[in-house]
Tab-separated table of C-alpha atoms in Angstrom:
chain	number	residue	atom	x	y	z
Y	1	UNK	CA	108.585	7.916	137.894
Y	2	UNK	CA	109.957	4.353	137.445
Y	3	UNK	CA	109.275	3.807	141.313
Y	4	UNK	CA	105.688	4.974	140.855
Y	5	UNK	CA	103.116	1.972	140.911
Y	6	UNK	CA	99.575	2.153	139.625
Y	7	UNK	CA	96.718	-0.358	139.920
Y	8	UNK	CA	94.027	-0.100	137.565
Y	9	UNK	CA	90.916	-2.453	137.885
Y	10	UNK	CA	88.085	-3.157	135.342
Y	11	UNK	CA	84.635	-4.347	135.981
Y	12	UNK	CA	82.283	-5.176	133.302
Y	13	UNK	CA	78.230	-5.071	132.885
Y	14	UNK	CA	75.795	-7.650	132.910
Y	15	UNK	CA	75.562	-10.619	130.961
Y	16	UNK	CA	72.492	-10.326	128.535
Y	17	UNK	CA	71.545	-12.756	126.212
Y	18	UNK	CA	73.032	-13.121	122.340
Y	19	UNK	CA	70.058	-11.880	120.917
Y	20	UNK	CA	70.804	-8.121	122.233
Y	21	UNK	CA	74.460	-8.391	122.956
Y	22	UNK	CA	74.674	-6.032	119.461
Y	23	UNK	CA	72.509	-3.717	121.226
Y	24	UNK	CA	74.158	-3.622	124.431
Y	25	UNK	CA	77.657	-4.615	124.205
Y	26	UNK	CA	79.307	-7.519	124.755
Y	27	UNK	CA	80.237	-8.198	128.225
Y	28	UNK	CA	82.817	-10.870	128.186
Y	29	UNK	CA	86.162	-9.337	127.968
Y	30	UNK	CA	85.052	-5.869	128.663
Y	31	UNK	CA	86.786	-6.105	131.890
Y	32	UNK	CA	90.285	-6.491	130.359
Y	33	UNK	CA	89.117	-3.738	127.830
Y	34	UNK	CA	88.637	-1.091	130.278
Y	35	UNK	CA	92.027	-1.906	131.858
Y	36	UNK	CA	93.950	-1.437	128.551
Y	37	UNK	CA	91.940	1.710	127.800
Y	38	UNK	CA	92.782	3.217	131.281
Y	39	UNK	CA	96.543	2.014	131.158
Y	40	UNK	CA	96.844	3.805	127.907
Y	41	UNK	CA	95.017	7.155	129.246
Y	42	UNK	CA	97.480	6.824	132.123
Y	43	UNK	CA	100.302	6.603	129.957
Y	44	UNK	CA	99.323	9.311	127.750
Y	45	UNK	CA	98.150	11.824	130.374
Y	46	UNK	CA	101.928	11.696	131.583
Y	47	UNK	CA	103.565	11.804	128.303
Y	48	UNK	CA	101.289	14.664	127.022
Y	49	UNK	CA	101.286	16.744	130.476
Y	50	UNK	CA	104.859	15.804	131.619
Y	51	UNK	CA	106.823	14.404	129.096
Y	52	UNK	CA	107.516	11.046	130.912
Y	53	UNK	CA	107.430	7.700	129.229
Y	54	UNK	CA	106.174	5.488	131.810
Y	55	UNK	CA	107.781	1.927	132.075
Y	56	UNK	CA	105.755	-0.982	131.258
Y	57	UNK	CA	105.913	-2.743	134.664
Y	58	UNK	CA	104.525	0.632	136.534
Y	59	UNK	CA	100.747	-0.493	135.808
Y	60	UNK	CA	99.473	-3.616	137.008
Y	61	UNK	CA	96.221	-4.394	135.437
Y	62	UNK	CA	93.338	-6.319	137.314
Y	63	UNK	CA	90.138	-7.268	135.272
Y	64	UNK	CA	87.643	-8.639	137.240
Y	65	UNK	CA	84.722	-10.862	135.849
Y	66	UNK	CA	81.793	-12.661	136.828
Y	67	UNK	CA	78.030	-12.531	135.938
Y	68	UNK	CA	74.917	-12.360	138.028
Y	69	UNK	CA	73.221	-10.242	140.425
Y	70	UNK	CA	74.802	-7.268	141.975
Y	71	UNK	CA	75.627	-8.714	145.596
Y	72	UNK	CA	76.440	-12.284	144.395
Y	73	UNK	CA	79.092	-10.622	141.890
Y	74	UNK	CA	80.664	-8.350	144.709
Y	75	UNK	CA	81.049	-11.325	146.727
Y	76	UNK	CA	83.038	-13.539	144.000
Y	77	UNK	CA	84.830	-10.506	142.747
Y	78	UNK	CA	85.955	-9.807	146.246
Y	79	UNK	CA	87.517	-13.259	147.047
Y	80	UNK	CA	89.031	-13.223	143.348
Y	81	UNK	CA	91.246	-10.200	144.570
Y	82	UNK	CA	91.853	-11.281	148.137
Y	83	UNK	CA	92.398	-14.515	147.729
Y	84	UNK	CA	95.150	-13.724	144.955
Y	85	UNK	CA	98.341	-12.980	146.531
Y	86	UNK	CA	99.749	-11.235	143.382
Y	87	UNK	CA	96.468	-9.211	143.041
Y	88	UNK	CA	96.600	-8.054	146.732
Y	89	UNK	CA	100.411	-7.074	146.716
Y	90	UNK	CA	100.055	-4.942	143.620
Y	91	UNK	CA	96.774	-3.242	145.052
Y	92	UNK	CA	98.605	-2.596	148.431
Y	93	UNK	CA	101.853	-1.338	147.096
Y	94	UNK	CA	100.120	0.771	144.627
Y	95	UNK	CA	100.840	4.925	144.625
Y	96	UNK	CA	97.174	5.359	142.872
Y	97	UNK	CA	94.179	3.393	141.626
Y	98	UNK	CA	91.898	3.617	139.006
Y	99	UNK	CA	89.080	1.663	138.728
Y	100	UNK	CA	87.015	1.563	135.415
Y	101	UNK	CA	83.260	0.077	134.902
Y	102	UNK	CA	80.477	0.058	132.929
Y	103	UNK	CA	76.279	-0.417	133.548
Y	104	UNK	CA	75.460	-2.727	136.219
Y	105	UNK	CA	79.022	-2.779	137.144
Y	106	UNK	CA	78.701	0.667	138.879
Y	107	UNK	CA	76.846	-0.120	141.899
Y	108	UNK	CA	78.820	-3.673	141.899
Y	109	UNK	CA	82.108	-1.761	141.905
Y	110	UNK	CA	80.964	0.971	144.284
Y	111	UNK	CA	79.943	-1.754	146.806
Y	112	UNK	CA	83.362	-3.698	146.643
Y	113	UNK	CA	85.631	-0.557	146.638
Y	114	UNK	CA	83.803	0.228	149.704
Y	115	UNK	CA	84.046	-2.960	151.515
Y	116	UNK	CA	88.026	-2.983	150.244
Y	117	UNK	CA	88.178	0.390	151.950
Y	118	UNK	CA	86.352	-0.210	155.468
Y	119	UNK	CA	88.754	-3.702	155.635
Y	120	UNK	CA	91.533	-1.463	155.236
Y	121	UNK	CA	93.193	-3.331	152.071
Y	122	UNK	CA	93.090	-0.165	150.405
Y	123	UNK	CA	94.581	3.329	152.369
Y	124	UNK	CA	92.913	6.119	150.818
Y	125	UNK	CA	95.381	8.482	152.618
Y	126	UNK	CA	97.929	7.542	150.529
Y	127	UNK	CA	96.569	5.751	147.593
Y	128	UNK	CA	94.654	8.214	145.849
Y	129	UNK	CA	91.630	6.684	143.670
Y	130	UNK	CA	89.824	7.402	140.752
Y	131	UNK	CA	86.368	5.559	140.040
Y	132	UNK	CA	85.054	6.124	136.107
Y	133	UNK	CA	81.451	5.224	135.684
Y	134	UNK	CA	80.305	4.604	132.162
Y	135	UNK	CA	76.597	4.528	131.638
Y	136	UNK	CA	76.150	3.356	135.196
Y	137	UNK	CA	72.745	2.087	136.151
Y	138	UNK	CA	72.503	4.305	139.409
Y	139	UNK	CA	68.800	5.110	138.784
Y	140	UNK	CA	68.089	1.680	136.995
Y	141	UNK	CA	67.384	1.341	133.185
Y	142	UNK	CA	64.675	3.495	131.096
Y	143	UNK	CA	61.376	2.476	132.883
Y	144	UNK	CA	59.576	1.404	130.153
Y	145	UNK	CA	61.873	-1.275	129.033
Y	146	UNK	CA	60.348	-3.336	131.589
Y	147	UNK	CA	57.550	-4.273	129.568
Y	148	UNK	CA	59.613	-4.612	126.440
Y	149	UNK	CA	59.699	-7.797	124.734
Y	150	UNK	CA	63.201	-7.602	123.674
Y	151	UNK	CA	63.497	-7.382	127.572
Y	152	UNK	CA	61.685	-9.838	128.379
Y	153	UNK	CA	63.125	-12.374	126.083
Y	154	UNK	CA	66.505	-12.274	128.004
Y	155	UNK	CA	65.210	-11.384	131.480
Y	156	UNK	CA	67.099	-13.241	134.162
Y	157	UNK	CA	67.538	-12.505	137.992
Y	158	UNK	CA	70.441	-10.115	136.745
Y	159	UNK	CA	68.348	-8.298	134.242
Y	160	UNK	CA	65.190	-7.960	136.587
Y	161	UNK	CA	67.574	-6.491	139.484
Y	162	UNK	CA	68.199	-3.422	137.252
Y	163	UNK	CA	64.906	-2.417	137.584
Y	164	UNK	CA	65.168	-2.364	141.293
Y	165	UNK	CA	67.454	0.589	140.946
Y	166	UNK	CA	64.433	2.678	139.786
Y	167	UNK	CA	63.194	3.039	143.183
Y	168	UNK	CA	65.976	4.320	145.781
Y	169	UNK	CA	64.454	2.985	148.636
Y	170	UNK	CA	64.661	-0.718	147.298
Y	171	UNK	CA	67.333	-2.673	149.148
Y	172	UNK	CA	69.760	-3.077	146.421
Y	173	UNK	CA	69.704	0.760	145.807
Y	174	UNK	CA	69.764	1.553	149.608
Y	175	UNK	CA	73.057	-0.804	149.178
Y	176	UNK	CA	74.631	0.975	146.683
Y	177	UNK	CA	73.564	4.562	147.757
Y	178	UNK	CA	75.319	3.696	151.393
Y	179	UNK	CA	78.450	2.259	149.587
Y	180	UNK	CA	78.552	5.495	147.149
Y	181	UNK	CA	78.164	7.900	150.107
Y	182	UNK	CA	81.018	5.837	152.123
Y	183	UNK	CA	83.502	6.025	149.274
Y	184	UNK	CA	82.676	9.663	148.412
Y	185	UNK	CA	82.931	10.734	152.027
Y	186	UNK	CA	86.415	9.244	152.223
Y	187	UNK	CA	87.344	10.671	149.105
Y	188	UNK	CA	87.297	8.792	145.889
Y	189	UNK	CA	87.018	10.703	142.998
Y	190	UNK	CA	84.155	9.790	140.839
Y	191	UNK	CA	83.553	10.250	137.248
Y	192	UNK	CA	79.873	9.406	136.145
Y	193	UNK	CA	79.796	9.378	132.160
Y	194	UNK	CA	76.618	9.135	130.457
Y	195	UNK	CA	75.823	8.305	127.038
Y	196	UNK	CA	73.526	10.560	124.599
Y	197	UNK	CA	71.270	8.140	122.687
Y	198	UNK	CA	71.742	5.212	124.945
Y	199	UNK	CA	69.384	2.935	124.688
Y	200	UNK	CA	69.251	1.286	127.744
Y	201	UNK	CA	70.049	3.763	130.374
Y	202	UNK	CA	68.799	6.996	131.006
Y	203	UNK	CA	71.669	10.011	131.642
Y	204	UNK	CA	69.550	10.741	134.721
Y	205	UNK	CA	70.822	7.352	136.023
Y	206	UNK	CA	74.334	7.241	134.777
Y	207	UNK	CA	75.155	10.689	136.073
Y	208	UNK	CA	73.052	9.786	139.430
Y	209	UNK	CA	71.010	13.085	139.118
Y	210	UNK	CA	69.898	12.224	142.974
Y	211	UNK	CA	73.398	12.842	144.217
Y	212	UNK	CA	75.500	15.712	144.669
Y	213	UNK	CA	79.303	15.752	146.435
Y	214	UNK	CA	82.583	17.793	145.389
Y	215	UNK	CA	84.026	14.680	144.402
Y	216	UNK	CA	81.577	13.696	141.700
Y	217	UNK	CA	82.325	14.963	138.303
Y	218	UNK	CA	79.574	14.620	135.556
Y	219	UNK	CA	80.233	14.101	131.610
Y	220	UNK	CA	78.543	13.368	128.828
Y	221	UNK	CA	79.547	11.123	125.602
Y	222	UNK	CA	78.173	12.082	122.342
Y	223	UNK	CA	78.614	9.783	119.080
Y	224	UNK	CA	80.446	11.602	116.647
Y	225	UNK	CA	77.582	11.226	113.842
Y	226	UNK	CA	75.240	13.088	116.284
Y	227	UNK	CA	77.569	15.607	117.609
Y	228	UNK	CA	77.186	19.372	116.287
Y	229	UNK	CA	78.847	22.555	117.957
Y	230	UNK	CA	75.728	24.587	117.195
Y	231	UNK	CA	73.238	22.238	118.135
Y	232	UNK	CA	70.765	23.479	120.841
Y	233	UNK	CA	69.823	20.691	122.915
Y	234	UNK	CA	73.539	19.281	122.549
Y	235	UNK	CA	74.522	22.552	124.607
Y	236	UNK	CA	71.759	22.399	126.773
Y	237	UNK	CA	72.562	19.082	128.186
Y	238	UNK	CA	76.306	20.128	128.155
Y	239	UNK	CA	75.361	23.268	129.970
Y	240	UNK	CA	73.216	21.377	132.365
Y	241	UNK	CA	75.967	19.486	133.474
Y	242	UNK	CA	78.115	22.257	133.940
Y	243	UNK	CA	75.495	23.413	136.152
Y	244	UNK	CA	75.639	20.325	138.542
Y	245	UNK	CA	79.580	20.233	138.511
Y	246	UNK	CA	79.662	23.876	139.803
Y	247	UNK	CA	77.609	22.542	142.651
Y	248	UNK	CA	74.189	24.471	141.187
Y	249	UNK	CA	70.642	23.348	140.512
Y	250	UNK	CA	69.904	22.265	136.830
Y	251	UNK	CA	66.228	22.561	138.426
Y	252	UNK	CA	65.679	18.942	137.283
Y	253	UNK	CA	66.375	19.490	133.230
Y	254	UNK	CA	68.645	16.791	133.131
Y	255	UNK	CA	66.117	14.112	134.306
Y	256	UNK	CA	62.882	15.666	132.110
Y	257	UNK	CA	64.848	15.890	129.276
Y	258	UNK	CA	66.432	12.151	129.391
Y	259	UNK	CA	63.357	10.487	127.610
Y	260	UNK	CA	64.074	12.475	124.624
Y	261	UNK	CA	67.559	11.292	124.380
Y	262	UNK	CA	66.609	7.919	124.370
Y	263	UNK	CA	68.381	5.808	121.423
Y	264	UNK	CA	66.410	3.001	119.302
Y	265	UNK	CA	66.398	-0.325	121.157
Y	266	UNK	CA	66.168	-1.999	117.652
Y	267	UNK	CA	68.623	0.179	115.946
Y	268	UNK	CA	72.435	-0.308	115.600
Y	269	UNK	CA	73.124	3.419	117.085
Y	270	UNK	CA	75.769	2.610	119.480
Y	271	UNK	CA	75.360	4.735	122.809
Y	272	UNK	CA	75.492	2.144	125.737
Y	273	UNK	CA	78.424	0.496	124.051
Y	274	UNK	CA	80.212	2.758	122.004
Y	275	UNK	CA	80.970	4.472	125.334
Y	276	UNK	CA	83.684	2.291	126.071
Y	277	UNK	CA	85.337	2.718	122.553
Y	278	UNK	CA	86.212	6.023	123.134
Y	279	UNK	CA	89.647	7.072	124.223
Y	280	UNK	CA	88.753	10.477	125.795
Y	281	UNK	CA	86.287	9.044	128.144
Y	282	UNK	CA	89.194	7.373	129.989
Y	283	UNK	CA	91.337	10.347	129.438
Y	284	UNK	CA	89.099	12.124	132.215
Y	285	UNK	CA	90.315	9.554	135.204
Y	286	UNK	CA	94.020	10.419	135.124
Y	287	UNK	CA	93.157	14.719	134.582
Y	288	UNK	CA	91.105	14.451	137.483
Y	289	UNK	CA	92.947	12.461	139.671
Y	290	UNK	CA	96.079	14.215	139.287
Y	291	UNK	CA	95.132	17.482	138.326
Y	292	UNK	CA	92.802	18.412	141.009
Y	293	UNK	CA	93.417	18.724	144.823
Y	294	UNK	CA	94.653	16.837	147.013
Y	295	UNK	CA	97.301	15.727	144.461
Y	296	UNK	CA	96.771	18.122	141.970
Y	297	UNK	CA	97.069	22.061	141.994
Y	298	UNK	CA	93.361	22.527	140.633
Y	299	UNK	CA	90.658	23.175	143.329
Y	300	UNK	CA	87.307	22.894	142.206
Y	301	UNK	CA	84.720	26.105	143.400
Y	302	UNK	CA	81.286	24.835	143.826
Y	303	UNK	CA	78.733	27.650	144.557
Y	304	UNK	CA	76.290	25.545	147.151
Y	305	UNK	CA	77.419	25.785	150.559
Y	306	UNK	CA	75.873	22.399	151.310
Y	307	UNK	CA	78.030	20.655	148.645
Y	308	UNK	CA	81.093	21.375	150.653
Y	309	UNK	CA	80.087	18.889	153.509
Y	310	UNK	CA	81.702	15.713	153.323
Y	311	UNK	CA	78.564	13.875	153.821
Y	312	UNK	CA	77.159	13.286	150.079
Y	313	UNK	CA	73.666	14.696	149.657
Y	314	UNK	CA	71.648	11.758	148.341
Y	315	UNK	CA	67.726	12.353	147.660
Y	316	UNK	CA	64.838	10.112	147.049
Y	317	UNK	CA	64.302	8.975	143.418
Y	318	UNK	CA	61.654	6.988	141.841
Y	319	UNK	CA	61.820	6.510	137.967
Y	320	UNK	CA	59.059	6.831	136.216
Y	321	UNK	CA	57.535	5.421	132.629
Y	322	UNK	CA	56.589	8.611	131.457
Y	323	UNK	CA	57.421	12.058	132.936
Y	324	UNK	CA	55.280	15.214	133.055
Y	325	UNK	CA	56.317	16.903	129.937
Y	326	UNK	CA	55.471	20.384	131.434
Y	327	UNK	CA	58.277	20.032	134.108
Y	328	UNK	CA	60.745	20.499	131.409
Y	329	UNK	CA	59.315	24.092	130.806
Y	330	UNK	CA	59.208	25.156	134.361
Y	331	UNK	CA	62.695	23.506	134.711
Y	332	UNK	CA	64.204	25.723	131.941
Y	333	UNK	CA	62.486	28.817	133.174
Y	334	UNK	CA	63.957	27.946	136.580
Y	335	UNK	CA	67.016	27.974	135.088
Y	336	UNK	CA	66.826	31.667	133.281
Y	337	UNK	CA	65.512	33.070	136.428
Y	338	UNK	CA	68.284	31.504	138.828
Y	339	UNK	CA	70.041	34.789	139.990
Y	340	UNK	CA	73.308	32.794	140.964
Y	341	UNK	CA	73.171	30.899	137.231
Y	342	UNK	CA	72.952	34.151	135.485
Y	343	UNK	CA	76.099	36.017	137.339
Y	344	UNK	CA	78.096	32.845	136.341
Y	345	UNK	CA	76.922	31.734	133.129
Y	346	UNK	CA	75.303	34.991	131.313
Y	347	UNK	CA	77.447	34.717	128.228
Y	348	UNK	CA	76.549	30.876	128.052
Y	349	UNK	CA	73.052	31.352	128.842
Y	350	UNK	CA	73.286	34.403	125.963
Y	351	UNK	CA	74.385	31.621	123.466
Y	352	UNK	CA	71.524	29.351	124.593
Y	353	UNK	CA	68.871	31.832	123.794
Y	354	UNK	CA	70.388	32.460	120.114
Y	355	UNK	CA	71.033	28.648	119.383
Y	356	UNK	CA	67.460	27.967	120.284
Y	357	UNK	CA	66.211	30.705	118.140
Y	358	UNK	CA	68.270	29.039	114.737
Y	359	UNK	CA	67.427	25.498	116.254
Y	360	UNK	CA	65.464	23.469	113.529
Y	361	UNK	CA	65.403	20.039	114.488
Y	362	UNK	CA	64.159	17.378	112.173
Y	363	UNK	CA	62.711	14.363	113.786
Y	364	UNK	CA	59.468	14.411	115.112
Y	365	UNK	CA	60.600	13.674	118.580
Y	366	UNK	CA	62.705	16.934	118.849
Y	367	UNK	CA	60.505	19.213	116.976
Y	368	UNK	CA	57.799	18.072	120.237
Y	369	UNK	CA	60.535	19.051	122.265
Y	370	UNK	CA	60.859	22.680	120.873
Y	371	UNK	CA	57.017	22.981	121.172
Y	372	UNK	CA	57.189	22.032	124.557
Y	373	UNK	CA	59.997	24.784	125.156
Y	374	UNK	CA	58.248	27.468	122.881
Y	375	UNK	CA	56.558	29.482	126.162
Y	376	UNK	CA	60.266	30.222	127.466
Y	377	UNK	CA	60.761	32.317	124.758
Y	378	UNK	CA	59.526	35.074	126.388
Y	379	UNK	CA	61.995	34.594	129.091
Y	380	UNK	CA	64.827	34.037	126.356
């Protein structure tokens, strides 16, 4: 392994005002943090899985920092890379490339990575790539934040642009979708991780609910103080993510349940920023890249024939300030009536039934959610 070379690139999110830094996280320096944590995860993977200790010189870290609108950042970061001979030498000689990003950095990274691939500055046929996107802004922030006083206070061009991602037909969304489809088609392993109780980015946005492709792996980070092994809501969301990862439909559940998960913008709850403090989040990248084909032995088996196409499936999407609350009940009914889901995940459905019966939520928001789901008890 001493002859192998890995490159880790980190790209931070957007720069909010100091008033809300404690809410959304401090962007300055997080690119370096993403690189450091990803490098630790790579070393840990080889040590734990293969008993190998990587020499320090095996991994080159390239943190990229610049604030602004998405395309402005892409242009600046592109030149930071290609105009730096040492960075380009490391990038072009790498045996594998890891790209870690957060929030607004997700579209920035996708567009920049696609540009490097199109220009043959990275050769994916010999350089496997994993993109880890944490709390990505794929479908914009929570729509109701557009009129929030805090958001209005720090709104600048870069912040206003985030809301353009709510509409998949906007120019910036189209540029992002085109780049994402391209990198997926070319074989970039892409991990989309949402954060439970995120105050800024809904789960459906972080996991890009409108997209489907075999190279996408979805996951959710849960703050330790809210996690419960037998919590119905947590198990339901994890189950829905498993459906998407298996190539099955979640019948819109993850979209319609996202508002219930929103953290308090005015409270110190973590969520949007604590996701990048968790080592296990970074640990998914080397496992996914090295354990699955074409690098590793594991083959993902997807259930929908359409997902085996090299062309990603990107559906039109329009975020709403308020989603119809009755859709959630129909989404649950669709899951429990889906014969493929019953055939493949019968025991998991049985456990969800039991957990729903035992679920006694304490908050008003979650009691309202249980009330909305009561009609499906006949199906349970």
